[in-house]
Amino acid sequence: MDLKSNIDLKKLPAHIAIIMDGNGRWAKKHGRPRVFGHKNGVTAVRETTEAAAELGIKYLTLYAFSTENWNRPAFEVNALMALLVETIRKEINTLNKNNIKLHAIGDLSRLPKRSYKALMKGIESTQHNTRMTLVLALNYSAKWEIMNAVKNLAQQAVDKKLVPEEINESDFENVLSTQGIPDPELLIRTSGETRLSNFLLWQVAYTELYFTPTFWPDFRKEHLFEAILDFQNRERRFGMTSDQLTT
Ligand code: IPE
Ligand code: IPE
Ligand code: MG
């Protein structure tokens, strides 16, 4: 079955977010070290980015490194940071060719200098691209993001720039790192885990969640199409009744 042709292009999610999980278990299954799994995860990133852009998805957010991931063995953390630099350098041309803009969310100031520089270079050289925005969540955690937003608003109140009773959702959203990006309609997590692991907690309030047992390095275009088709068969009620939506 051709999955892609069954997708309703008029009902595409504008934003898809993915928790890329299972690299370590994929490597173990192949009798190889965990880092081998991360390296093979890059193919999945490339395929998914391409597939999303081809369909006309406007935002694709990939959870690449969580704040909690610093707790992994130093060897693995270093390998992931090096892979980030290498991948961005290698992919800049392809991103430009495909008119894809690179963006990042998270506490980027804590990234190793080399990773930070490569990332900034990637962001800068793709800044005028318009087809799709690829958002990398790096040293990201939703609780960090929310705490940061709270501090920002509290400071604005102290500075008399806003009145606490008048703070609304959009004031809050304006100080999140996802400012200007629509909430994801679809969130995919690979590897069979069914948790959010501190990813986009505010933004997923009404997101459709899709869990697949596929390990991230095995994720291909077809898997993305499958997830989108599943999404398109769901009824998003936003608190209303089914009848209200059809009349
Ligand atoms: C996801 O794969 C990649 C990152 C979190 C950076 P994992 O490394 O978490 O793989 P598993 O979950 O141990 O299999
Ligand atoms: C979530 O995966 C973070 C990323 C995919 C970057 P983890 O593998 O770190 O999550 P937990 O620890 O299993 O919840
Ligand atoms: Mg994992």
PDB file of C-alpha atoms and ligand atoms in Angstrom:
ATOM      1  CA  MET A   1       0.000   0.000   0.000  1.00  0.00           C
ATOM      2  CA  ASP A   2       1.254   3.445  -0.836  1.00  0.00           C
ATOM      3  CA  LEU A   3       0.923   5.238   2.473  1.00  0.00           C
ATOM      4  CA  LYS A   4       1.935   8.647   1.186  1.00  0.00           C
ATOM      5  CA  SER A   5      -0.841   8.904  -1.388  1.00  0.00           C
ATOM      6  CA  ASN A   6      -3.434   8.186   1.295  1.00  0.00           C
ATOM      7  CA  ILE A   7      -2.452  11.244   3.295  1.00  0.00           C
ATOM      8  CA  ASP A   8      -4.911  14.129   3.072  1.00  0.00           C
ATOM      9  CA  LEU A   9      -2.661  17.073   2.282  1.00  0.00           C
ATOM     10  CA  LYS A  10      -5.368  19.501   3.346  1.00  0.00           C
ATOM     11  CA  LYS A  11      -5.362  18.058   6.864  1.00  0.00           C
ATOM     12  CA  LEU A  12      -1.664  17.975   7.597  1.00  0.00           C
ATOM     13  CA  PRO A  13      -0.421  18.854  11.055  1.00  0.00           C
ATOM     14  CA  ALA A  14       1.496  22.139  10.834  1.00  0.00           C
ATOM     15  CA  HIS A  15       3.886  20.960  13.514  1.00  0.00           C
ATOM     16  CA  ILE A  16       5.115  17.454  14.325  1.00  0.00           C
ATOM     17  CA  ALA A  17       7.346  16.803  17.323  1.00  0.00           C
ATOM     18  CA  ILE A  18       9.364  13.619  17.751  1.00  0.00           C
ATOM     19  CA  ILE A  19      11.045  12.016  20.751  1.00  0.00           C
ATOM     20  CA  MET A  20      13.765  10.079  18.961  1.00  0.00           C
ATOM     21  CA  ASP A  21      14.265   7.123  21.286  1.00  0.00           C
ATOM     22  CA  GLY A  22      15.776   3.642  21.177  1.00  0.00           C
ATOM     23  CA  ASN A  23      19.235   4.211  19.695  1.00  0.00           C
ATOM     24  CA  GLY A  24      20.925   2.325  22.526  1.00  0.00           C
ATOM     25  CA  ARG A  25      18.600  -0.672  22.352  1.00  0.00           C
ATOM     26  CA  TRP A  26      18.891  -0.754  18.560  1.00  0.00           C
ATOM     27  CA  ALA A  27      22.692  -0.948  18.902  1.00  0.00           C
ATOM     28  CA  LYS A  28      22.440  -3.635  21.565  1.00  0.00           C
ATOM     29  CA  LYS A  29      20.187  -5.685  19.308  1.00  0.00           C
ATOM     30  CA  HIS A  30      22.944  -5.538  16.688  1.00  0.00           C
ATOM     31  CA  GLY A  31      25.637  -6.383  19.228  1.00  0.00           C
ATOM     32  CA  ARG A  32      27.246  -2.969  18.921  1.00  0.00           C
ATOM     33  CA  PRO A  33      28.084  -0.116  21.347  1.00  0.00           C
ATOM     34  CA  ARG A  34      25.393   2.505  22.075  1.00  0.00           C
ATOM     35  CA  VAL A  35      27.194   5.196  20.085  1.00  0.00           C
ATOM     36  CA  PHE A  36      26.759   3.079  16.948  1.00  0.00           C
ATOM     37  CA  GLY A  37      23.020   3.467  17.507  1.00  0.00           C
ATOM     38  CA  HIS A  38      23.313   7.240  17.731  1.00  0.00           C
ATOM     39  CA  LYS A  39      25.301   7.331  14.503  1.00  0.00           C
ATOM     40  CA  ASN A  40      22.654   5.306  12.723  1.00  0.00           C
ATOM     41  CA  GLY A  41      19.987   7.588  14.134  1.00  0.00           C
ATOM     42  CA  VAL A  42      21.262  10.303  11.797  1.00  0.00           C
ATOM     43  CA  THR A  43      19.849   8.439   8.782  1.00  0.00           C
ATOM     44  CA  ALA A  44      16.442   8.503  10.420  1.00  0.00           C
ATOM     45  CA  VAL A  45      16.767  12.229  11.061  1.00  0.00           C
ATOM     46  CA  ARG A  46      17.590  12.823   7.402  1.00  0.00           C
ATOM     47  CA  GLU A  47      14.726  10.646   6.123  1.00  0.00           C
ATOM     48  CA  THR A  48      12.177  12.142   8.493  1.00  0.00           C
ATOM     49  CA  THR A  49      13.204  15.716   7.719  1.00  0.00           C
ATOM     50  CA  GLU A  50      13.002  15.049   4.013  1.00  0.00           C
ATOM     51  CA  ALA A  51       9.635  13.312   4.252  1.00  0.00           C
ATOM     52  CA  ALA A  52       8.149  16.087   6.379  1.00  0.00           C
ATOM     53  CA  ALA A  53       9.377  18.783   4.001  1.00  0.00           C
ATOM     54  CA  GLU A  54       8.117  16.887   0.946  1.00  0.00           C
ATOM     55  CA  LEU A  55       4.635  16.663   2.434  1.00  0.00           C
ATOM     56  CA  GLY A  56       4.483  20.325   3.375  1.00  0.00           C
ATOM     57  CA  ILE A  57       4.828  20.131   7.161  1.00  0.00           C
ATOM     58  CA  LYS A  58       5.845  23.592   8.373  1.00  0.00           C
ATOM     59  CA  TYR A  59       7.590  22.692  11.659  1.00  0.00           C
ATOM     60  CA  LEU A  60       9.399  19.537  12.702  1.00  0.00           C
ATOM     61  CA  THR A  61      10.812  19.441  16.232  1.00  0.00           C
ATOM     62  CA  LEU A  62      13.272  16.712  17.160  1.00  0.00           C
ATOM     63  CA  TYR A  63      14.193  15.980  20.771  1.00  0.00           C
ATOM     64  CA  ALA A  64      17.915  15.372  20.410  1.00  0.00           C
ATOM     65  CA  PHE A  65      19.322  15.865  23.904  1.00  0.00           C
ATOM     66  CA  SER A  66      17.511  16.393  27.181  1.00  0.00           C
ATOM     67  CA  THR A  67      18.803  18.212  30.240  1.00  0.00           C
ATOM     68  CA  GLU A  68      18.730  14.835  31.987  1.00  0.00           C
ATOM     69  CA  ASN A  69      20.929  13.273  29.299  1.00  0.00           C
ATOM     70  CA  TRP A  70      23.977  14.965  30.898  1.00  0.00           C
ATOM     71  CA  ASN A  71      23.715  12.214  33.497  1.00  0.00           C
ATOM     72  CA  ARG A  72      24.822   9.600  30.964  1.00  0.00           C
ATOM     73  CA  PRO A  73      28.441   8.375  30.934  1.00  0.00           C
ATOM     74  CA  ALA A  74      30.793  11.160  29.788  1.00  0.00           C
ATOM     75  CA  PHE A  75      31.928   9.066  26.852  1.00  0.00           C
ATOM     76  CA  GLU A  76      28.410   8.856  25.451  1.00  0.00           C
ATOM     77  CA  VAL A  77      27.666  12.543  26.088  1.00  0.00           C
ATOM     78  CA  ASN A  78      30.867  13.554  24.291  1.00  0.00           C
ATOM     79  CA  ALA A  79      30.076  11.277  21.375  1.00  0.00           C
ATOM     80  CA  LEU A  80      26.593  12.783  21.062  1.00  0.00           C
ATOM     81  CA  MET A  81      27.981  16.337  21.103  1.00  0.00           C
ATOM     82  CA  ALA A  82      30.598  15.452  18.492  1.00  0.00           C
ATOM     83  CA  LEU A  83      27.941  13.818  16.348  1.00  0.00           C
ATOM     84  CA  LEU A  84      25.880  16.978  16.552  1.00  0.00           C
ATOM     85  CA  VAL A  85      28.747  19.103  15.218  1.00  0.00           C
ATOM     86  CA  GLU A  86      29.568  16.617  12.476  1.00  0.00           C
ATOM     87  CA  THR A  87      25.956  16.207  11.382  1.00  0.00           C
ATOM     88  CA  ILE A  88      25.181  19.914  11.237  1.00  0.00           C
ATOM     89  CA  ARG A  89      28.325  20.585   9.217  1.00  0.00           C
ATOM     90  CA  LYS A  90      27.519  17.794   6.788  1.00  0.00           C
ATOM     91  CA  GLU A  91      23.853  18.659   6.390  1.00  0.00           C
ATOM     92  CA  ILE A  92      23.942  22.462   5.998  1.00  0.00           C
ATOM     93  CA  ASN A  93      24.128  22.229   2.210  1.00  0.00           C
ATOM     94  CA  THR A  94      21.239  19.786   2.005  1.00  0.00           C
ATOM     95  CA  LEU A  95      19.154  21.958   4.314  1.00  0.00           C
ATOM     96  CA  ASN A  96      19.792  24.949   2.086  1.00  0.00           C
ATOM     97  CA  LYS A  97      19.102  22.972  -1.053  1.00  0.00           C
ATOM     98  CA  ASN A  98      15.793  21.839   0.416  1.00  0.00           C
ATOM     99  CA  ASN A  99      14.967  25.349   1.666  1.00  0.00           C
ATOM    100  CA  ILE A 100      14.818  24.205   5.319  1.00  0.00           C
ATOM    101  CA  LYS A 101      15.533  26.556   8.165  1.00  0.00           C
ATOM    102  CA  LEU A 102      17.361  25.266  11.234  1.00  0.00           C
ATOM    103  CA  HIS A 103      16.323  26.424  14.688  1.00  0.00           C
ATOM    104  CA  ALA A 104      17.080  25.239  18.208  1.00  0.00           C
ATOM    105  CA  ILE A 105      15.357  25.313  21.601  1.00  0.00           C
ATOM    106  CA  GLY A 106      16.861  24.558  25.007  1.00  0.00           C
ATOM    107  CA  ASP A 107      19.584  25.929  27.236  1.00  0.00           C
ATOM    108  CA  LEU A 108      22.074  26.301  24.398  1.00  0.00           C
ATOM    109  CA  SER A 109      24.564  28.280  26.478  1.00  0.00           C
ATOM    110  CA  ARG A 110      25.548  25.085  28.276  1.00  0.00           C
ATOM    111  CA  LEU A 111      26.509  23.207  25.119  1.00  0.00           C
ATOM    112  CA  PRO A 112      30.226  22.643  24.501  1.00  0.00           C
ATOM    113  CA  LYS A 113      31.694  25.561  22.541  1.00  0.00           C
ATOM    114  CA  ARG A 114      32.291  23.532  19.391  1.00  0.00           C
ATOM    115  CA  SER A 115      28.719  22.232  19.322  1.00  0.00           C
ATOM    116  CA  TYR A 116      27.338  25.675  20.023  1.00  0.00           C
ATOM    117  CA  LYS A 117      29.380  27.244  17.230  1.00  0.00           C
ATOM    118  CA  ALA A 118      28.405  24.617  14.659  1.00  0.00           C
ATOM    119  CA  LEU A 119      24.779  25.012  15.646  1.00  0.00           C
ATOM    120  CA  MET A 120      24.866  28.806  15.357  1.00  0.00           C
ATOM    121  CA  LYS A 121      26.532  28.547  11.991  1.00  0.00           C
ATOM    122  CA  GLY A 122      23.817  26.168  10.801  1.00  0.00           C
ATOM    123  CA  ILE A 123      21.078  28.454  12.090  1.00  0.00           C
ATOM    124  CA  GLU A 124      22.626  31.524  10.542  1.00  0.00           C
ATOM    125  CA  SER A 125      23.257  30.060   7.114  1.00  0.00           C
ATOM    126  CA  THR A 126      19.718  28.661   6.831  1.00  0.00           C
ATOM    127  CA  GLN A 127      17.875  31.622   8.346  1.00  0.00           C
ATOM    128  CA  HIS A 128      16.233  32.790   5.124  1.00  0.00           C
ATOM    129  CA  ASN A 129      14.821  29.390   4.161  1.00  0.00           C
ATOM    130  CA  THR A 130      11.051  29.192   4.128  1.00  0.00           C
ATOM    131  CA  ARG A 131       9.774  25.719   3.262  1.00  0.00           C
ATOM    132  CA  MET A 132      10.010  24.143   6.711  1.00  0.00           C
ATOM    133  CA  THR A 133      11.610  24.891  10.073  1.00  0.00           C
ATOM    134  CA  LEU A 134      13.575  22.070  11.666  1.00  0.00           C
ATOM    135  CA  VAL A 135      13.732  22.679  15.398  1.00  0.00           C
ATOM    136  CA  LEU A 136      16.349  20.777  17.398  1.00  0.00           C
ATOM    137  CA  ALA A 137      15.637  20.468  21.107  1.00  0.00           C
ATOM    138  CA  LEU A 138      19.109  20.487  22.623  1.00  0.00           C
ATOM    139  CA  ASN A 139      19.827  20.526  26.322  1.00  0.00           C
ATOM    140  CA  TYR A 140      16.097  21.029  26.476  1.00  0.00           C
ATOM    141  CA  SER A 141      13.704  20.252  29.283  1.00  0.00           C
ATOM    142  CA  ALA A 142      10.167  21.528  29.581  1.00  0.00           C
ATOM    143  CA  LYS A 143      10.523  22.254  33.299  1.00  0.00           C
ATOM    144  CA  TRP A 144      13.620  24.351  32.602  1.00  0.00           C
ATOM    145  CA  GLU A 145      11.699  26.211  29.912  1.00  0.00           C
ATOM    146  CA  ILE A 146       8.701  26.851  32.164  1.00  0.00           C
ATOM    147  CA  MET A 147      10.886  27.988  35.088  1.00  0.00           C
ATOM    148  CA  ASN A 148      12.665  30.370  32.750  1.00  0.00           C
ATOM    149  CA  ALA A 149       9.361  31.765  31.548  1.00  0.00           C
ATOM    150  CA  VAL A 150       8.152  32.256  35.131  1.00  0.00           C
ATOM    151  CA  LYS A 151      11.340  34.134  36.043  1.00  0.00           C
ATOM    152  CA  ASN A 152      10.991  36.317  32.965  1.00  0.00           C
ATOM    153  CA  LEU A 153       7.381  37.255  33.763  1.00  0.00           C
ATOM    154  CA  ALA A 154       8.180  37.826  37.441  1.00  0.00           C
ATOM    155  CA  GLN A 155      10.957  40.230  36.452  1.00  0.00           C
ATOM    156  CA  GLN A 156       8.627  42.060  34.071  1.00  0.00           C
ATOM    157  CA  ALA A 157       6.149  42.453  36.928  1.00  0.00           C
ATOM    158  CA  VAL A 158       8.871  43.811  39.233  1.00  0.00           C
ATOM    159  CA  ASP A 159       9.839  46.241  36.474  1.00  0.00           C
ATOM    160  CA  LYS A 160       6.185  47.284  36.259  1.00  0.00           C
ATOM    161  CA  LYS A 161       6.002  46.205  32.623  1.00  0.00           C
ATOM    162  CA  LEU A 162       3.035  43.972  33.297  1.00  0.00           C
ATOM    163  CA  VAL A 163       0.343  43.533  35.908  1.00  0.00           C
ATOM    164  CA  PRO A 164       0.280  40.038  37.501  1.00  0.00           C
ATOM    165  CA  GLU A 165      -3.530  39.700  37.403  1.00  0.00           C
ATOM    166  CA  GLU A 166      -3.504  40.448  33.695  1.00  0.00           C
ATOM    167  CA  ILE A 167      -0.999  37.793  32.625  1.00  0.00           C
ATOM    168  CA  ASN A 168      -2.600  35.633  29.946  1.00  0.00           C
ATOM    169  CA  GLU A 169      -1.660  32.521  27.968  1.00  0.00           C
ATOM    170  CA  SER A 170      -0.135  34.472  25.157  1.00  0.00           C
ATOM    171  CA  ASP A 171       2.120  36.474  27.539  1.00  0.00           C
ATOM    172  CA  PHE A 172       3.354  33.145  28.846  1.00  0.00           C
ATOM    173  CA  GLU A 173       3.825  31.655  25.388  1.00  0.00           C
ATOM    174  CA  ASN A 174       5.818  34.697  24.344  1.00  0.00           C
ATOM    175  CA  VAL A 175       8.511  33.909  26.883  1.00  0.00           C
ATOM    176  CA  LEU A 176       8.760  30.191  26.095  1.00  0.00           C
ATOM    177  CA  SER A 177      11.562  29.019  23.818  1.00  0.00           C
ATOM    178  CA  THR A 178       8.915  27.913  21.304  1.00  0.00           C
ATOM    179  CA  GLN A 179       7.670  31.494  20.953  1.00  0.00           C
ATOM    180  CA  GLY A 180       6.178  32.003  17.476  1.00  0.00           C
ATOM    181  CA  ILE A 181       5.936  28.272  16.770  1.00  0.00           C
ATOM    182  CA  PRO A 182       2.447  26.704  16.776  1.00  0.00           C
ATOM    183  CA  ASP A 183       1.860  23.890  19.286  1.00  0.00           C
ATOM    184  CA  PRO A 184       2.510  20.444  17.792  1.00  0.00           C
ATOM    185  CA  GLU A 185      -0.647  18.679  16.659  1.00  0.00           C
ATOM    186  CA  LEU A 186       1.159  15.342  16.593  1.00  0.00           C
ATOM    187  CA  LEU A 187       3.858  13.986  18.894  1.00  0.00           C
ATOM    188  CA  ILE A 188       5.632  10.764  17.986  1.00  0.00           C
ATOM    189  CA  ARG A 189       7.797   8.700  20.337  1.00  0.00           C
ATOM    190  CA  THR A 190       9.728   5.744  19.028  1.00  0.00           C
ATOM    191  CA  SER A 191      11.053   2.642  20.830  1.00  0.00           C
ATOM    192  CA  GLY A 192       7.870   1.662  22.661  1.00  0.00           C
ATOM    193  CA  GLU A 193       8.300   3.992  25.641  1.00  0.00           C
ATOM    194  CA  THR A 194       5.091   5.794  26.533  1.00  0.00           C
ATOM    195  CA  ARG A 195       6.229   8.852  28.468  1.00  0.00           C
ATOM    196  CA  LEU A 196       7.050  12.471  27.694  1.00  0.00           C
ATOM    197  CA  SER A 197      10.439  12.667  29.452  1.00  0.00           C
ATOM    198  CA  ASN A 198      10.234  16.398  30.134  1.00  0.00           C
ATOM    199  CA  PHE A 199       9.477  17.371  26.520  1.00  0.00           C
ATOM    200  CA  LEU A 200       7.212  20.320  25.594  1.00  0.00           C
ATOM    201  CA  LEU A 201       4.859  19.949  28.579  1.00  0.00           C
ATOM    202  CA  TRP A 202       2.973  23.211  28.057  1.00  0.00           C
ATOM    203  CA  GLN A 203       2.796  22.880  24.268  1.00  0.00           C
ATOM    204  CA  VAL A 204       1.353  19.343  24.187  1.00  0.00           C
ATOM    205  CA  ALA A 205      -1.790  20.203  26.170  1.00  0.00           C
ATOM    206  CA  TYR A 206      -3.960  19.088  23.209  1.00  0.00           C
ATOM    207  CA  THR A 207      -1.465  17.202  21.067  1.00  0.00           C
ATOM    208  CA  GLU A 208      -2.270  13.768  19.633  1.00  0.00           C
ATOM    209  CA  LEU A 209       0.270  11.258  20.950  1.00  0.00           C
ATOM    210  CA  TYR A 210       1.558   8.439  18.767  1.00  0.00           C
ATOM    211  CA  PHE A 211       3.766   5.672  20.116  1.00  0.00           C
ATOM    212  CA  THR A 212       5.549   3.167  17.913  1.00  0.00           C
ATOM    213  CA  PRO A 213       7.757   0.213  18.911  1.00  0.00           C
ATOM    214  CA  THR A 214      10.182   1.016  16.057  1.00  0.00           C
ATOM    215  CA  PHE A 215      13.630   2.009  17.339  1.00  0.00           C
ATOM    216  CA  TRP A 216      14.716   5.428  16.094  1.00  0.00           C
ATOM    217  CA  PRO A 217      17.549   4.215  13.778  1.00  0.00           C
ATOM    218  CA  ASP A 218      14.954   2.110  11.905  1.00  0.00           C
ATOM    219  CA  PHE A 219      12.506   5.010  11.474  1.00  0.00           C
ATOM    220  CA  ARG A 220      11.930   5.821   7.796  1.00  0.00           C
ATOM    221  CA  LYS A 221       9.616   7.953   5.645  1.00  0.00           C
ATOM    222  CA  GLU A 222       6.930   5.244   5.713  1.00  0.00           C
ATOM    223  CA  HIS A 223       6.858   5.323   9.512  1.00  0.00           C
ATOM    224  CA  LEU A 224       6.200   9.053   9.426  1.00  0.00           C
ATOM    225  CA  PHE A 225       3.454   8.613   6.841  1.00  0.00           C
ATOM    226  CA  GLU A 226       1.885   5.904   9.005  1.00  0.00           C
ATOM    227  CA  ALA A 227       1.859   8.199  12.024  1.00  0.00           C
ATOM    228  CA  ILE A 228       0.288  11.027  10.019  1.00  0.00           C
ATOM    229  CA  LEU A 229      -2.403   8.702   8.653  1.00  0.00           C
ATOM    230  CA  ASP A 230      -3.188   7.542  12.176  1.00  0.00           C
ATOM    231  CA  PHE A 231      -3.411  11.191  13.243  1.00  0.00           C
ATOM    232  CA  GLN A 232      -5.780  11.989  10.383  1.00  0.00           C
ATOM    233  CA  ASN A 233      -8.157   9.243  11.493  1.00  0.00           C
ATOM    234  CA  ARG A 234      -8.542  10.676  14.951  1.00  0.00           C
ATOM    235  CA  GLU A 235     -11.280  13.015  16.094  1.00  0.00           C
ATOM    236  CA  ARG A 236      -9.859  16.009  17.932  1.00  0.00           C
ATOM    237  CA  ARG A 237     -12.661  17.168  20.192  1.00  0.00           C
ATOM    238  CA  PHE A 238     -11.000  19.837  22.358  1.00  0.00           C
ATOM    239  CA  GLY A 239     -13.478  19.200  25.140  1.00  0.00           C
ATOM    240  CA  MET A 240     -16.557  19.241  22.922  1.00  0.00           C
ATOM    241  CA  THR A 241     -18.854  16.390  21.905  1.00  0.00           C
ATOM    242  CA  SER A 242     -18.527  14.475  18.679  1.00  0.00           C
ATOM    243  CA  ASP A 243     -21.894  15.840  17.472  1.00  0.00           C
ATOM    244  CA  GLN A 244     -20.769  19.419  17.937  1.00  0.00           C
ATOM    245  CA  LEU A 245     -17.869  18.832  15.594  1.00  0.00           C
ATOM    246  CA  THR A 246     -19.886  17.396  12.723  1.00  0.00           C
ATOM    247  CA  THR A 247     -22.691  19.948  12.696  1.00  0.00           C
TER     248      THR A 247
HETATM  249  C1  IPE B   1      17.699   8.244  22.051  1.00  0.00           C
HETATM  250  O1  IPE B   1      18.126   6.938  22.192  1.00  0.00           O
HETATM  251  C2  IPE B   1      18.830   9.222  21.869  1.00  0.00           C
HETATM  252  C3  IPE B   1      19.047  10.128  22.989  1.00  0.00           C
HETATM  253  C4  IPE B   1      18.365  10.167  24.104  1.00  0.00           C
HETATM  254  C5  IPE B   1      20.120  11.089  22.853  1.00  0.00           C
HETATM  255  P1  IPE B   1      18.641   6.384  23.583  1.00  0.00           P
HETATM  256  O2  IPE B   1      20.082   6.636  23.690  1.00  0.00           O
HETATM  257  O3  IPE B   1      17.819   6.921  24.687  1.00  0.00           O
HETATM  258  O4  IPE B   1      18.392   4.823  23.418  1.00  0.00           O
HETATM  259  P2  IPE B   1      17.786   3.822  24.476  1.00  0.00           P
HETATM  260  O5  IPE B   1      16.518   4.412  24.982  1.00  0.00           O
HETATM  261  O6  IPE B   1      18.796   3.681  25.566  1.00  0.00           O
HETATM  262  O7  IPE B   1      17.564   2.560  23.730  1.00  0.00           O
HETATM  263  C1  IPE B   2      14.291  11.315  25.863  1.00  0.00           C
HETATM  264  O1  IPE B   2      14.850  10.054  25.758  1.00  0.00           O
HETATM  265  C2  IPE B   2      15.259  12.353  25.417  1.00  0.00           C
HETATM  266  C3  IPE B   2      15.604  12.317  23.993  1.00  0.00           C
HETATM  267  C4  IPE B   2      15.073  11.554  23.094  1.00  0.00           C
HETATM  268  C5  IPE B   2      16.602  13.263  23.596  1.00  0.00           C
HETATM  269  P1  IPE B   2      15.528   9.329  27.008  1.00  0.00           P
HETATM  270  O2  IPE B   2      15.932   7.988  26.541  1.00  0.00           O
HETATM  271  O3  IPE B   2      16.585  10.192  27.583  1.00  0.00           O
HETATM  272  O4  IPE B   2      14.308   9.264  28.034  1.00  0.00           O
HETATM  273  P2  IPE B   2      14.087   8.346  29.314  1.00  0.00           P
HETATM  274  O5  IPE B   2      15.248   8.559  30.210  1.00  0.00           O
HETATM  275  O6  IPE B   2      14.001   6.934  28.851  1.00  0.00           O
HETATM  276  O7  IPE B   2      12.798   8.829  29.889  1.00  0.00           O
HETATM  277 MG    MG B   3      16.122   6.311  25.574  1.00  0.00          MG
END
